[in-house]
Amino acid sequence: MTDVAVLSREAFDAIEFDAALTGDHRAAAQQMTMLADTGTQTTAMPRAEAYTRAGEQWLLADDPAAAANRFRRALEDGGPSDVDPRAPLARALFMMDRAEEAETLIQRLAAEPPREPRTCDLMAELLSERTDLIGALAWAGAGVELCLGRSPGPVATAGDADTEEQDGERASGTAEVAALPPAGQAELRLLLTLRFRIRNDLGLPEDDYDRLLDELPSEPGTISGTL
């Protein structure tokens, strides 16, 4: 009898860490794919999450076709994942010059209320690279709201609202920031920084969400006073 591996975040984190050190993302993608195919999923590490993370390593290995296959496996599985697999799948499709399919995915994502902050930052980065700064800003703003425990509506209905000055009561998030764990603060900082960069590219003035960066420590145990 052969032992069947149990999927765990710790194992995938270790593979990802090694790949970051060595640059061998292909080997990491192959190992993650094998685990996703054969391992026993757990509540802490669903199979859909395993396929999504394998797909991300295939993207880093510059193999968008293999990445797209794993993202589709995650979607077929239908289980929970820290990021909606359609977001990185859209990137893979663009890399394969299948822009029409990618745009269709993006439209479907934008028509639904976002659920994961990380999906928002992936979409904001992708659309920023595609020079859709208004769309990127809407995704970044939705991610910030999710991090602060709010419930943004579909990005497709946001229009140009995020290009206007944020209402002070809505944008203020000092109490929410203080309650966030370190990982949540790191995700919020990423989204706020991305949002600030996009607004700067659009020539928009600093607003309350930009100033919220001052509430976040740059590293554990330190206080950030600058962007």
JSON list of C-alpha atoms in Angstrom, two decimals:
[
{"chain": "A", "resi": 1, "resn": "MET", "atom": "CA", "xyz": [0.00, 0.00, 0.00]},
{"chain": "A", "resi": 2, "resn": "THR", "atom": "CA", "xyz": [1.16, 3.52, -0.68]},
{"chain": "A", "resi": 3, "resn": "ASP", "atom": "CA", "xyz": [0.51, 6.45, 1.57]},
{"chain": "A", "resi": 4, "resn": "VAL", "atom": "CA", "xyz": [-1.82, 9.10, 0.21]},
{"chain": "A", "resi": 5, "resn": "ALA", "atom": "CA", "xyz": [-0.67, 12.63, 0.92]},
{"chain": "A", "resi": 6, "resn": "VAL", "atom": "CA", "xyz": [-2.98, 14.93, 2.83]},
{"chain": "A", "resi": 7, "resn": "LEU", "atom": "CA", "xyz": [-3.20, 18.40, 1.35]},
{"chain": "A", "resi": 8, "resn": "SER", "atom": "CA", "xyz": [-1.94, 21.07, 3.72]},
{"chain": "A", "resi": 9, "resn": "ARG", "atom": "CA", "xyz": [-1.18, 24.75, 3.51]},
{"chain": "A", "resi": 10, "resn": "GLU", "atom": "CA", "xyz": [2.12, 24.17, 5.27]},
{"chain": "A", "resi": 11, "resn": "ALA", "atom": "CA", "xyz": [3.32, 21.85, 2.49]},
{"chain": "A", "resi": 12, "resn": "PHE", "atom": "CA", "xyz": [2.27, 24.26, -0.26]},
{"chain": "A", "resi": 13, "resn": "ASP", "atom": "CA", "xyz": [3.80, 27.19, 1.60]},
{"chain": "A", "resi": 14, "resn": "ALA", "atom": "CA", "xyz": [7.10, 25.30, 1.84]},
{"chain": "A", "resi": 15, "resn": "ILE", "atom": "CA", "xyz": [7.07, 24.46, -1.89]},
{"chain": "A", "resi": 16, "resn": "GLU", "atom": "CA", "xyz": [6.28, 28.07, -2.73]},
{"chain": "A", "resi": 17, "resn": "PHE", "atom": "CA", "xyz": [9.05, 29.35, -0.45]},
{"chain": "A", "resi": 18, "resn": "ASP", "atom": "CA", "xyz": [11.62, 27.01, -2.04]},
{"chain": "A", "resi": 19, "resn": "ALA", "atom": "CA", "xyz": [10.55, 28.12, -5.52]},
{"chain": "A", "resi": 20, "resn": "ALA", "atom": "CA", "xyz": [10.96, 31.77, -4.55]},
{"chain": "A", "resi": 21, "resn": "LEU", "atom": "CA", "xyz": [14.50, 31.03, -3.37]},
{"chain": "A", "resi": 22, "resn": "THR", "atom": "CA", "xyz": [15.60, 28.85, -6.29]},
{"chain": "A", "resi": 23, "resn": "GLY", "atom": "CA", "xyz": [13.52, 30.35, -9.10]},
{"chain": "A", "resi": 24, "resn": "ASP", "atom": "CA", "xyz": [12.47, 26.84, -10.16]},
{"chain": "A", "resi": 25, "resn": "HIS", "atom": "CA", "xyz": [8.74, 27.50, -10.41]},
{"chain": "A", "resi": 26, "resn": "ARG", "atom": "CA", "xyz": [8.24, 24.67, -12.91]},
{"chain": "A", "resi": 27, "resn": "ALA", "atom": "CA", "xyz": [9.37, 22.06, -10.39]},
{"chain": "A", "resi": 28, "resn": "ALA", "atom": "CA", "xyz": [7.12, 23.67, -7.78]},
{"chain": "A", "resi": 29, "resn": "ALA", "atom": "CA", "xyz": [4.18, 23.67, -10.21]},
{"chain": "A", "resi": 30, "resn": "GLN", "atom": "CA", "xyz": [4.73, 19.99, -11.01]},
{"chain": "A", "resi": 31, "resn": "GLN", "atom": "CA", "xyz": [4.91, 19.06, -7.34]},
{"chain": "A", "resi": 32, "resn": "MET", "atom": "CA", "xyz": [1.81, 21.07, -6.46]},
{"chain": "A", "resi": 33, "resn": "THR", "atom": "CA", "xyz": [-0.09, 19.61, -9.41]},
{"chain": "A", "resi": 34, "resn": "MET", "atom": "CA", "xyz": [0.76, 16.07, -8.33]},
{"chain": "A", "resi": 35, "resn": "LEU", "atom": "CA", "xyz": [-0.42, 16.81, -4.80]},
{"chain": "A", "resi": 36, "resn": "ALA", "atom": "CA", "xyz": [-3.61, 18.45, -6.06]},
{"chain": "A", "resi": 37, "resn": "ASP", "atom": "CA", "xyz": [-4.32, 15.43, -8.29]},
{"chain": "A", "resi": 38, "resn": "THR", "atom": "CA", "xyz": [-3.66, 12.74, -5.70]},
{"chain": "A", "resi": 39, "resn": "GLY", "atom": "CA", "xyz": [-3.82, 14.26, -2.21]},
{"chain": "A", "resi": 40, "resn": "THR", "atom": "CA", "xyz": [-6.70, 14.08, 0.21]},
{"chain": "A", "resi": 41, "resn": "GLN", "atom": "CA", "xyz": [-8.29, 17.49, 0.62]},
{"chain": "A", "resi": 42, "resn": "THR", "atom": "CA", "xyz": [-8.99, 18.93, 4.06]},
{"chain": "A", "resi": 43, "resn": "THR", "atom": "CA", "xyz": [-11.09, 21.75, 5.41]},
{"chain": "A", "resi": 44, "resn": "ALA", "atom": "CA", "xyz": [-7.91, 23.79, 5.80]},
{"chain": "A", "resi": 45, "resn": "MET", "atom": "CA", "xyz": [-6.69, 22.99, 2.27]},
{"chain": "A", "resi": 46, "resn": "PRO", "atom": "CA", "xyz": [-9.47, 22.28, -0.25]},
{"chain": "A", "resi": 47, "resn": "ARG", "atom": "CA", "xyz": [-8.55, 20.76, -3.62]},
{"chain": "A", "resi": 48, "resn": "ALA", "atom": "CA", "xyz": [-9.66, 23.89, -5.48]},
{"chain": "A", "resi": 49, "resn": "GLU", "atom": "CA", "xyz": [-7.14, 25.94, -3.49]},
{"chain": "A", "resi": 50, "resn": "ALA", "atom": "CA", "xyz": [-4.42, 23.39, -4.32]},
{"chain": "A", "resi": 51, "resn": "TYR", "atom": "CA", "xyz": [-5.16, 23.61, -8.05]},
{"chain": "A", "resi": 52, "resn": "THR", "atom": "CA", "xyz": [-5.25, 27.40, -7.91]},
{"chain": "A", "resi": 53, "resn": "ARG", "atom": "CA", "xyz": [-1.86, 27.58, -6.22]},
{"chain": "A", "resi": 54, "resn": "ALA", "atom": "CA", "xyz": [-0.42, 25.10, -8.68]},
{"chain": "A", "resi": 55, "resn": "GLY", "atom": "CA", "xyz": [-1.74, 27.26, -11.50]},
{"chain": "A", "resi": 56, "resn": "GLU", "atom": "CA", "xyz": [-0.05, 30.31, -10.03]},
{"chain": "A", "resi": 57, "resn": "GLN", "atom": "CA", "xyz": [3.28, 28.48, -10.08]},
{"chain": "A", "resi": 58, "resn": "TRP", "atom": "CA", "xyz": [2.70, 27.49, -13.73]},
{"chain": "A", "resi": 59, "resn": "LEU", "atom": "CA", "xyz": [2.16, 31.18, -14.49]},
{"chain": "A", "resi": 60, "resn": "LEU", "atom": "CA", "xyz": [5.46, 32.02, -12.79]},
{"chain": "A", "resi": 61, "resn": "ALA", "atom": "CA", "xyz": [7.06, 29.25, -14.85]},
{"chain": "A", "resi": 62, "resn": "ASP", "atom": "CA", "xyz": [5.80, 31.07, -17.99]},
{"chain": "A", "resi": 63, "resn": "ASP", "atom": "CA", "xyz": [3.52, 28.20, -18.98]},
{"chain": "A", "resi": 64, "resn": "PRO", "atom": "CA", "xyz": [0.07, 29.82, -19.28]},
{"chain": "A", "resi": 65, "resn": "ALA", "atom": "CA", "xyz": [-1.53, 26.78, -20.94]},
{"chain": "A", "resi": 66, "resn": "ALA", "atom": "CA", "xyz": [-0.64, 24.54, -18.00]},
{"chain": "A", "resi": 67, "resn": "ALA", "atom": "CA", "xyz": [-1.74, 27.30, -15.63]},
{"chain": "A", "resi": 68, "resn": "ALA", "atom": "CA", "xyz": [-5.10, 27.69, -17.37]},
{"chain": "A", "resi": 69, "resn": "ASN", "atom": "CA", "xyz": [-5.66, 23.93, -17.11]},
{"chain": "A", "resi": 70, "resn": "ARG", "atom": "CA", "xyz": [-5.19, 24.02, -13.32]},
{"chain": "A", "resi": 71, "resn": "PHE", "atom": "CA", "xyz": [-7.38, 27.09, -12.86]},
{"chain": "A", "resi": 72, "resn": "ARG", "atom": "CA", "xyz": [-10.12, 25.32, -14.82]},
{"chain": "A", "resi": 73, "resn": "ARG", "atom": "CA", "xyz": [-9.68, 22.23, -12.63]},
{"chain": "A", "resi": 74, "resn": "ALA", "atom": "CA", "xyz": [-10.20, 24.47, -9.61]},
{"chain": "A", "resi": 75, "resn": "LEU", "atom": "CA", "xyz": [-13.38, 25.88, -11.15]},
{"chain": "A", "resi": 76, "resn": "GLU", "atom": "CA", "xyz": [-14.63, 22.39, -12.02]},
{"chain": "A", "resi": 77, "resn": "ASP", "atom": "CA", "xyz": [-13.98, 21.26, -8.45]},
{"chain": "A", "resi": 78, "resn": "GLY", "atom": "CA", "xyz": [-16.12, 24.13, -7.20]},
{"chain": "A", "resi": 79, "resn": "GLY", "atom": "CA", "xyz": [-14.58, 24.18, -3.75]},
{"chain": "A", "resi": 80, "resn": "PRO", "atom": "CA", "xyz": [-13.44, 27.23, -1.82]},
{"chain": "A", "resi": 81, "resn": "SER", "atom": "CA", "xyz": [-10.23, 29.06, -2.67]},
{"chain": "A", "resi": 82, "resn": "ASP", "atom": "CA", "xyz": [-8.46, 32.13, -1.30]},
{"chain": "A", "resi": 83, "resn": "VAL", "atom": "CA", "xyz": [-8.71, 33.68, -4.76]},
{"chain": "A", "resi": 84, "resn": "ASP", "atom": "CA", "xyz": [-11.37, 33.23, -7.43]},
{"chain": "A", "resi": 85, "resn": "PRO", "atom": "CA", "xyz": [-9.59, 31.06, -10.05]},
{"chain": "A", "resi": 86, "resn": "ARG", "atom": "CA", "xyz": [-11.15, 33.15, -12.83]},
{"chain": "A", "resi": 87, "resn": "ALA", "atom": "CA", "xyz": [-8.87, 36.08, -11.93]},
{"chain": "A", "resi": 88, "resn": "PRO", "atom": "CA", "xyz": [-5.55, 34.33, -12.63]},
{"chain": "A", "resi": 89, "resn": "LEU", "atom": "CA", "xyz": [-7.21, 32.40, -15.47]},
{"chain": "A", "resi": 90, "resn": "ALA", "atom": "CA", "xyz": [-7.90, 35.73, -17.20]},
{"chain": "A", "resi": 91, "resn": "ARG", "atom": "CA", "xyz": [-4.18, 36.55, -17.00]},
{"chain": "A", "resi": 92, "resn": "ALA", "atom": "CA", "xyz": [-3.28, 33.15, -18.47]},
{"chain": "A", "resi": 93, "resn": "LEU", "atom": "CA", "xyz": [-5.71, 33.70, -21.34]},
{"chain": "A", "resi": 94, "resn": "PHE", "atom": "CA", "xyz": [-4.22, 37.11, -22.12]},
{"chain": "A", "resi": 95, "resn": "MET", "atom": "CA", "xyz": [-0.77, 35.49, -22.15]},
{"chain": "A", "resi": 96, "resn": "MET", "atom": "CA", "xyz": [-2.07, 32.99, -24.72]},
{"chain": "A", "resi": 97, "resn": "ASP", "atom": "CA", "xyz": [-3.47, 35.82, -26.90]},
{"chain": "A", "resi": 98, "resn": "ARG", "atom": "CA", "xyz": [-7.04, 34.78, -26.09]},
{"chain": "A", "resi": 99, "resn": "ALA", "atom": "CA", "xyz": [-8.14, 38.27, -25.13]},
{"chain": "A", "resi": 100, "resn": "GLU", "atom": "CA", "xyz": [-11.83, 37.79, -25.96]},
{"chain": "A", "resi": 101, "resn": "GLU", "atom": "CA", "xyz": [-12.15, 34.88, -23.53]},
{"chain": "A", "resi": 102, "resn": "ALA", "atom": "CA", "xyz": [-10.24, 36.82, -20.89]},
{"chain": "A", "resi": 103, "resn": "GLU", "atom": "CA", "xyz": [-12.48, 39.85, -21.28]},
{"chain": "A", "resi": 104, "resn": "THR", "atom": "CA", "xyz": [-15.57, 37.66, -20.92]},
{"chain": "A", "resi": 105, "resn": "LEU", "atom": "CA", "xyz": [-14.23, 36.26, -17.65]},
{"chain": "A", "resi": 106, "resn": "ILE", "atom": "CA", "xyz": [-13.46, 39.74, -16.37]},
{"chain": "A", "resi": 107, "resn": "GLN", "atom": "CA", "xyz": [-16.98, 40.92, -17.20]},
{"chain": "A", "resi": 108, "resn": "ARG", "atom": "CA", "xyz": [-18.47, 37.96, -15.33]},
{"chain": "A", "resi": 109, "resn": "LEU", "atom": "CA", "xyz": [-16.30, 38.64, -12.30]},
{"chain": "A", "resi": 110, "resn": "ALA", "atom": "CA", "xyz": [-17.19, 42.32, -12.35]},
{"chain": "A", "resi": 111, "resn": "ALA", "atom": "CA", "xyz": [-20.91, 41.50, -12.43]},
{"chain": "A", "resi": 112, "resn": "GLU", "atom": "CA", "xyz": [-20.71, 39.72, -9.06]},
{"chain": "A", "resi": 113, "resn": "PRO", "atom": "CA", "xyz": [-19.99, 41.17, -5.61]},
{"chain": "A", "resi": 114, "resn": "PRO", "atom": "CA", "xyz": [-16.32, 40.44, -4.85]},
{"chain": "A", "resi": 115, "resn": "ARG", "atom": "CA", "xyz": [-15.64, 38.06, -1.99]},
{"chain": "A", "resi": 116, "resn": "GLU", "atom": "CA", "xyz": [-11.85, 37.78, -1.59]},
{"chain": "A", "resi": 117, "resn": "PRO", "atom": "CA", "xyz": [-9.48, 40.75, -1.18]},
{"chain": "A", "resi": 118, "resn": "ARG", "atom": "CA", "xyz": [-6.78, 38.85, -3.03]},
{"chain": "A", "resi": 119, "resn": "THR", "atom": "CA", "xyz": [-9.02, 38.45, -6.08]},
{"chain": "A", "resi": 120, "resn": "CYS", "atom": "CA", "xyz": [-9.38, 42.22, -6.04]},
{"chain": "A", "resi": 121, "resn": "ASP", "atom": "CA", "xyz": [-5.65, 42.91, -5.95]},
{"chain": "A", "resi": 122, "resn": "LEU", "atom": "CA", "xyz": [-5.01, 40.39, -8.75]},
{"chain": "A", "resi": 123, "resn": "MET", "atom": "CA", "xyz": [-7.69, 42.02, -10.90]},
{"chain": "A", "resi": 124, "resn": "ALA", "atom": "CA", "xyz": [-6.44, 45.51, -10.11]},
{"chain": "A", "resi": 125, "resn": "GLU", "atom": "CA", "xyz": [-2.88, 44.57, -11.08]},
{"chain": "A", "resi": 126, "resn": "LEU", "atom": "CA", "xyz": [-4.03, 42.87, -14.28]},
{"chain": "A", "resi": 127, "resn": "LEU", "atom": "CA", "xyz": [-6.24, 45.74, -15.42]},
{"chain": "A", "resi": 128, "resn": "SER", "atom": "CA", "xyz": [-3.55, 48.26, -14.52]},
{"chain": "A", "resi": 129, "resn": "GLU", "atom": "CA", "xyz": [-1.15, 46.39, -16.78]},
{"chain": "A", "resi": 130, "resn": "ARG", "atom": "CA", "xyz": [-3.82, 46.44, -19.49]},
{"chain": "A", "resi": 131, "resn": "THR", "atom": "CA", "xyz": [-4.06, 50.25, -19.05]},
{"chain": "A", "resi": 132, "resn": "ASP", "atom": "CA", "xyz": [-7.66, 50.06, -17.80]},
{"chain": "A", "resi": 133, "resn": "LEU", "atom": "CA", "xyz": [-6.95, 52.34, -14.85]},
{"chain": "A", "resi": 134, "resn": "ILE", "atom": "CA", "xyz": [-10.60, 53.09, -14.03]},
{"chain": "A", "resi": 135, "resn": "GLY", "atom": "CA", "xyz": [-11.38, 49.38, -13.84]},
{"chain": "A", "resi": 136, "resn": "ALA", "atom": "CA", "xyz": [-8.22, 48.72, -11.83]},
{"chain": "A", "resi": 137, "resn": "LEU", "atom": "CA", "xyz": [-9.14, 51.46, -9.38]},
{"chain": "A", "resi": 138, "resn": "ALA", "atom": "CA", "xyz": [-12.62, 50.01, -8.88]},
{"chain": "A", "resi": 139, "resn": "TRP", "atom": "CA", "xyz": [-11.15, 46.60, -8.04]},
{"chain": "A", "resi": 140, "resn": "ALA", "atom": "CA", "xyz": [-8.56, 48.05, -5.66]},
{"chain": "A", "resi": 141, "resn": "GLY", "atom": "CA", "xyz": [-11.24, 50.06, -3.87]},
{"chain": "A", "resi": 142, "resn": "ALA", "atom": "CA", "xyz": [-13.47, 46.99, -3.53]},
{"chain": "A", "resi": 143, "resn": "GLY", "atom": "CA", "xyz": [-10.56, 45.05, -2.04]},
{"chain": "A", "resi": 144, "resn": "VAL", "atom": "CA", "xyz": [-9.94, 47.77, 0.54]},
{"chain": "A", "resi": 145, "resn": "GLU", "atom": "CA", "xyz": [-13.60, 47.66, 1.56]},
{"chain": "A", "resi": 146, "resn": "LEU", "atom": "CA", "xyz": [-13.48, 43.87, 1.92]},
{"chain": "A", "resi": 147, "resn": "CYS", "atom": "CA", "xyz": [-10.38, 44.12, 4.11]},
{"chain": "A", "resi": 148, "resn": "LEU", "atom": "CA", "xyz": [-12.21, 46.60, 6.32]},
{"chain": "A", "resi": 149, "resn": "GLY", "atom": "CA", "xyz": [-15.12, 44.20, 6.77]},
{"chain": "A", "resi": 150, "resn": "ARG", "atom": "CA", "xyz": [-17.48, 45.97, 4.39]},
{"chain": "A", "resi": 151, "resn": "SER", "atom": "CA", "xyz": [-19.59, 44.54, 1.58]},
{"chain": "A", "resi": 152, "resn": "PRO", "atom": "CA", "xyz": [-18.92, 46.24, -1.76]},
{"chain": "A", "resi": 153, "resn": "GLY", "atom": "CA", "xyz": [-21.31, 45.70, -4.62]},
{"chain": "A", "resi": 154, "resn": "PRO", "atom": "CA", "xyz": [-20.37, 44.41, -8.07]},
{"chain": "A", "resi": 155, "resn": "VAL", "atom": "CA", "xyz": [-17.37, 46.25, -9.51]},
{"chain": "A", "resi": 156, "resn": "ALA", "atom": "CA", "xyz": [-19.29, 46.69, -12.78]},
{"chain": "A", "resi": 157, "resn": "THR", "atom": "CA", "xyz": [-21.74, 49.01, -10.99]},
{"chain": "A", "resi": 158, "resn": "ALA", "atom": "CA", "xyz": [-19.03, 51.13, -9.38]},
{"chain": "A", "resi": 159, "resn": "GLY", "atom": "CA", "xyz": [-18.73, 53.44, -12.39]},
{"chain": "A", "resi": 160, "resn": "ASP", "atom": "CA", "xyz": [-16.39, 56.34, -11.73]},
{"chain": "A", "resi": 161, "resn": "ALA", "atom": "CA", "xyz": [-17.34, 56.60, -8.06]},
{"chain": "A", "resi": 162, "resn": "ASP", "atom": "CA", "xyz": [-13.84, 55.81, -6.85]},
{"chain": "A", "resi": 163, "resn": "THR", "atom": "CA", "xyz": [-12.41, 58.71, -8.83]},
{"chain": "A", "resi": 164, "resn": "GLU", "atom": "CA", "xyz": [-14.32, 61.09, -6.55]},
{"chain": "A", "resi": 165, "resn": "GLU", "atom": "CA", "xyz": [-13.27, 62.15, -3.06]},
{"chain": "A", "resi": 166, "resn": "GLN", "atom": "CA", "xyz": [-14.29, 59.45, -0.59]},
{"chain": "A", "resi": 167, "resn": "ASP", "atom": "CA", "xyz": [-16.94, 60.32, 1.96]},
{"chain": "A", "resi": 168, "resn": "GLY", "atom": "CA", "xyz": [-15.12, 60.74, 5.27]},
{"chain": "A", "resi": 169, "resn": "GLU", "atom": "CA", "xyz": [-17.41, 58.47, 7.28]},
{"chain": "A", "resi": 170, "resn": "ARG", "atom": "CA", "xyz": [-17.29, 55.73, 4.65]},
{"chain": "A", "resi": 171, "resn": "ALA", "atom": "CA", "xyz": [-13.56, 55.91, 4.07]},
{"chain": "A", "resi": 172, "resn": "SER", "atom": "CA", "xyz": [-12.48, 56.16, 7.70]},
{"chain": "A", "resi": 173, "resn": "GLY", "atom": "CA", "xyz": [-11.20, 52.76, 8.77]},
{"chain": "A", "resi": 174, "resn": "THR", "atom": "CA", "xyz": [-8.97, 53.38, 11.78]},
{"chain": "A", "resi": 175, "resn": "ALA", "atom": "CA", "xyz": [-10.93, 51.07, 14.08]},
{"chain": "A", "resi": 176, "resn": "GLU", "atom": "CA", "xyz": [-11.10, 48.31, 11.48]},
{"chain": "A", "resi": 177, "resn": "VAL", "atom": "CA", "xyz": [-7.35, 48.56, 10.83]},
{"chain": "A", "resi": 178, "resn": "ALA", "atom": "CA", "xyz": [-6.56, 48.15, 14.52]},
{"chain": "A", "resi": 179, "resn": "ALA", "atom": "CA", "xyz": [-8.64, 44.96, 14.64]},
{"chain": "A", "resi": 180, "resn": "LEU", "atom": "CA", "xyz": [-6.95, 43.31, 11.65]},
{"chain": "A", "resi": 181, "resn": "PRO", "atom": "CA", "xyz": [-4.44, 40.47, 12.14]},
{"chain": "A", "resi": 182, "resn": "PRO", "atom": "CA", "xyz": [-0.96, 40.95, 10.60]},
{"chain": "A", "resi": 183, "resn": "ALA", "atom": "CA", "xyz": [-1.88, 39.05, 7.42]},
{"chain": "A", "resi": 184, "resn": "GLY", "atom": "CA", "xyz": [-4.98, 41.20, 6.99]},
{"chain": "A", "resi": 185, "resn": "GLN", "atom": "CA", "xyz": [-2.95, 44.36, 7.50]},
{"chain": "A", "resi": 186, "resn": "ALA", "atom": "CA", "xyz": [-0.44, 43.19, 4.89]},
{"chain": "A", "resi": 187, "resn": "GLU", "atom": "CA", "xyz": [-3.21, 42.59, 2.34]},
{"chain": "A", "resi": 188, "resn": "LEU", "atom": "CA", "xyz": [-4.77, 45.95, 3.14]},
{"chain": "A", "resi": 189, "resn": "ARG", "atom": "CA", "xyz": [-1.42, 47.71, 2.73]},
{"chain": "A", "resi": 190, "resn": "LEU", "atom": "CA", "xyz": [-0.92, 46.05, -0.65]},
{"chain": "A", "resi": 191, "resn": "LEU", "atom": "CA", "xyz": [-4.36, 47.17, -1.86]},
{"chain": "A", "resi": 192, "resn": "LEU", "atom": "CA", "xyz": [-4.06, 50.69, -0.47]},
{"chain": "A", "resi": 193, "resn": "THR", "atom": "CA", "xyz": [-0.63, 51.10, -2.05]},
{"chain": "A", "resi": 194, "resn": "LEU", "atom": "CA", "xyz": [-1.89, 49.79, -5.38]},
{"chain": "A", "resi": 195, "resn": "ARG", "atom": "CA", "xyz": [-4.92, 52.09, -5.18]},
{"chain": "A", "resi": 196, "resn": "PHE", "atom": "CA", "xyz": [-2.72, 55.08, -4.36]},
{"chain": "A", "resi": 197, "resn": "ARG", "atom": "CA", "xyz": [-0.47, 54.32, -7.35]},
{"chain": "A", "resi": 198, "resn": "ILE", "atom": "CA", "xyz": [-3.42, 54.06, -9.73]},
{"chain": "A", "resi": 199, "resn": "ARG", "atom": "CA", "xyz": [-5.00, 57.28, -8.44]},
{"chain": "A", "resi": 200, "resn": "ASN", "atom": "CA", "xyz": [-1.66, 59.02, -8.84]},
{"chain": "A", "resi": 201, "resn": "ASP", "atom": "CA", "xyz": [-1.45, 57.81, -12.44]},
{"chain": "A", "resi": 202, "resn": "LEU", "atom": "CA", "xyz": [-4.96, 59.21, -13.00]},
{"chain": "A", "resi": 203, "resn": "GLY", "atom": "CA", "xyz": [-3.93, 62.56, -11.51]},
{"chain": "A", "resi": 204, "resn": "LEU", "atom": "CA", "xyz": [-6.36, 62.28, -8.59]},
{"chain": "A", "resi": 205, "resn": "PRO", "atom": "CA", "xyz": [-5.73, 64.00, -5.24]},
{"chain": "A", "resi": 206, "resn": "GLU", "atom": "CA", "xyz": [-4.99, 62.17, -2.01]},
{"chain": "A", "resi": 207, "resn": "ASP", "atom": "CA", "xyz": [-8.12, 61.01, -0.18]},
{"chain": "A", "resi": 208, "resn": "ASP", "atom": "CA", "xyz": [-9.02, 59.37, 3.12]},
{"chain": "A", "resi": 209, "resn": "TYR", "atom": "CA", "xyz": [-8.15, 55.86, 1.93]},
{"chain": "A", "resi": 210, "resn": "ASP", "atom": "CA", "xyz": [-4.72, 57.10, 0.86]},
{"chain": "A", "resi": 211, "resn": "ARG", "atom": "CA", "xyz": [-4.22, 58.63, 4.30]},
{"chain": "A", "resi": 212, "resn": "LEU", "atom": "CA", "xyz": [-5.28, 55.32, 5.86]},
{"chain": "A", "resi": 213, "resn": "LEU", "atom": "CA", "xyz": [-1.86, 53.99, 4.87]},
{"chain": "A", "resi": 214, "resn": "ASP", "atom": "CA", "xyz": [-0.47, 56.00, 7.78]},
{"chain": "A", "resi": 215, "resn": "GLU", "atom": "CA", "xyz": [-2.45, 53.78, 10.16]},
{"chain": "A", "resi": 216, "resn": "LEU", "atom": "CA", "xyz": [-0.65, 50.63, 9.04]},
{"chain": "A", "resi": 217, "resn": "PRO", "atom": "CA", "xyz": [2.70, 49.40, 10.37]},
{"chain": "A", "resi": 218, "resn": "SER", "atom": "CA", "xyz": [5.21, 48.83, 7.59]},
{"chain": "A", "resi": 219, "resn": "GLU", "atom": "CA", "xyz": [6.57, 45.85, 9.50]},
{"chain": "A", "resi": 220, "resn": "PRO", "atom": "CA", "xyz": [5.52, 44.05, 12.70]},
{"chain": "A", "resi": 221, "resn": "GLY", "atom": "CA", "xyz": [6.27, 46.27, 15.64]},
{"chain": "A", "resi": 222, "resn": "THR", "atom": "CA", "xyz": [6.81, 49.44, 13.63]},
{"chain": "A", "resi": 223, "resn": "ILE", "atom": "CA", "xyz": [4.61, 52.33, 12.66]},
{"chain": "A", "resi": 224, "resn": "SER", "atom": "CA", "xyz": [4.58, 53.69, 9.15]},
{"chain": "A", "resi": 225, "resn": "GLY", "atom": "CA", "xyz": [4.32, 57.42, 8.72]},
{"chain": "A", "resi": 226, "resn": "THR", "atom": "CA", "xyz": [5.00, 57.64, 5.00]},
{"chain": "A", "resi": 227, "resn": "LEU", "atom": "CA", "xyz": [3.79, 55.98, 1.80]}
]
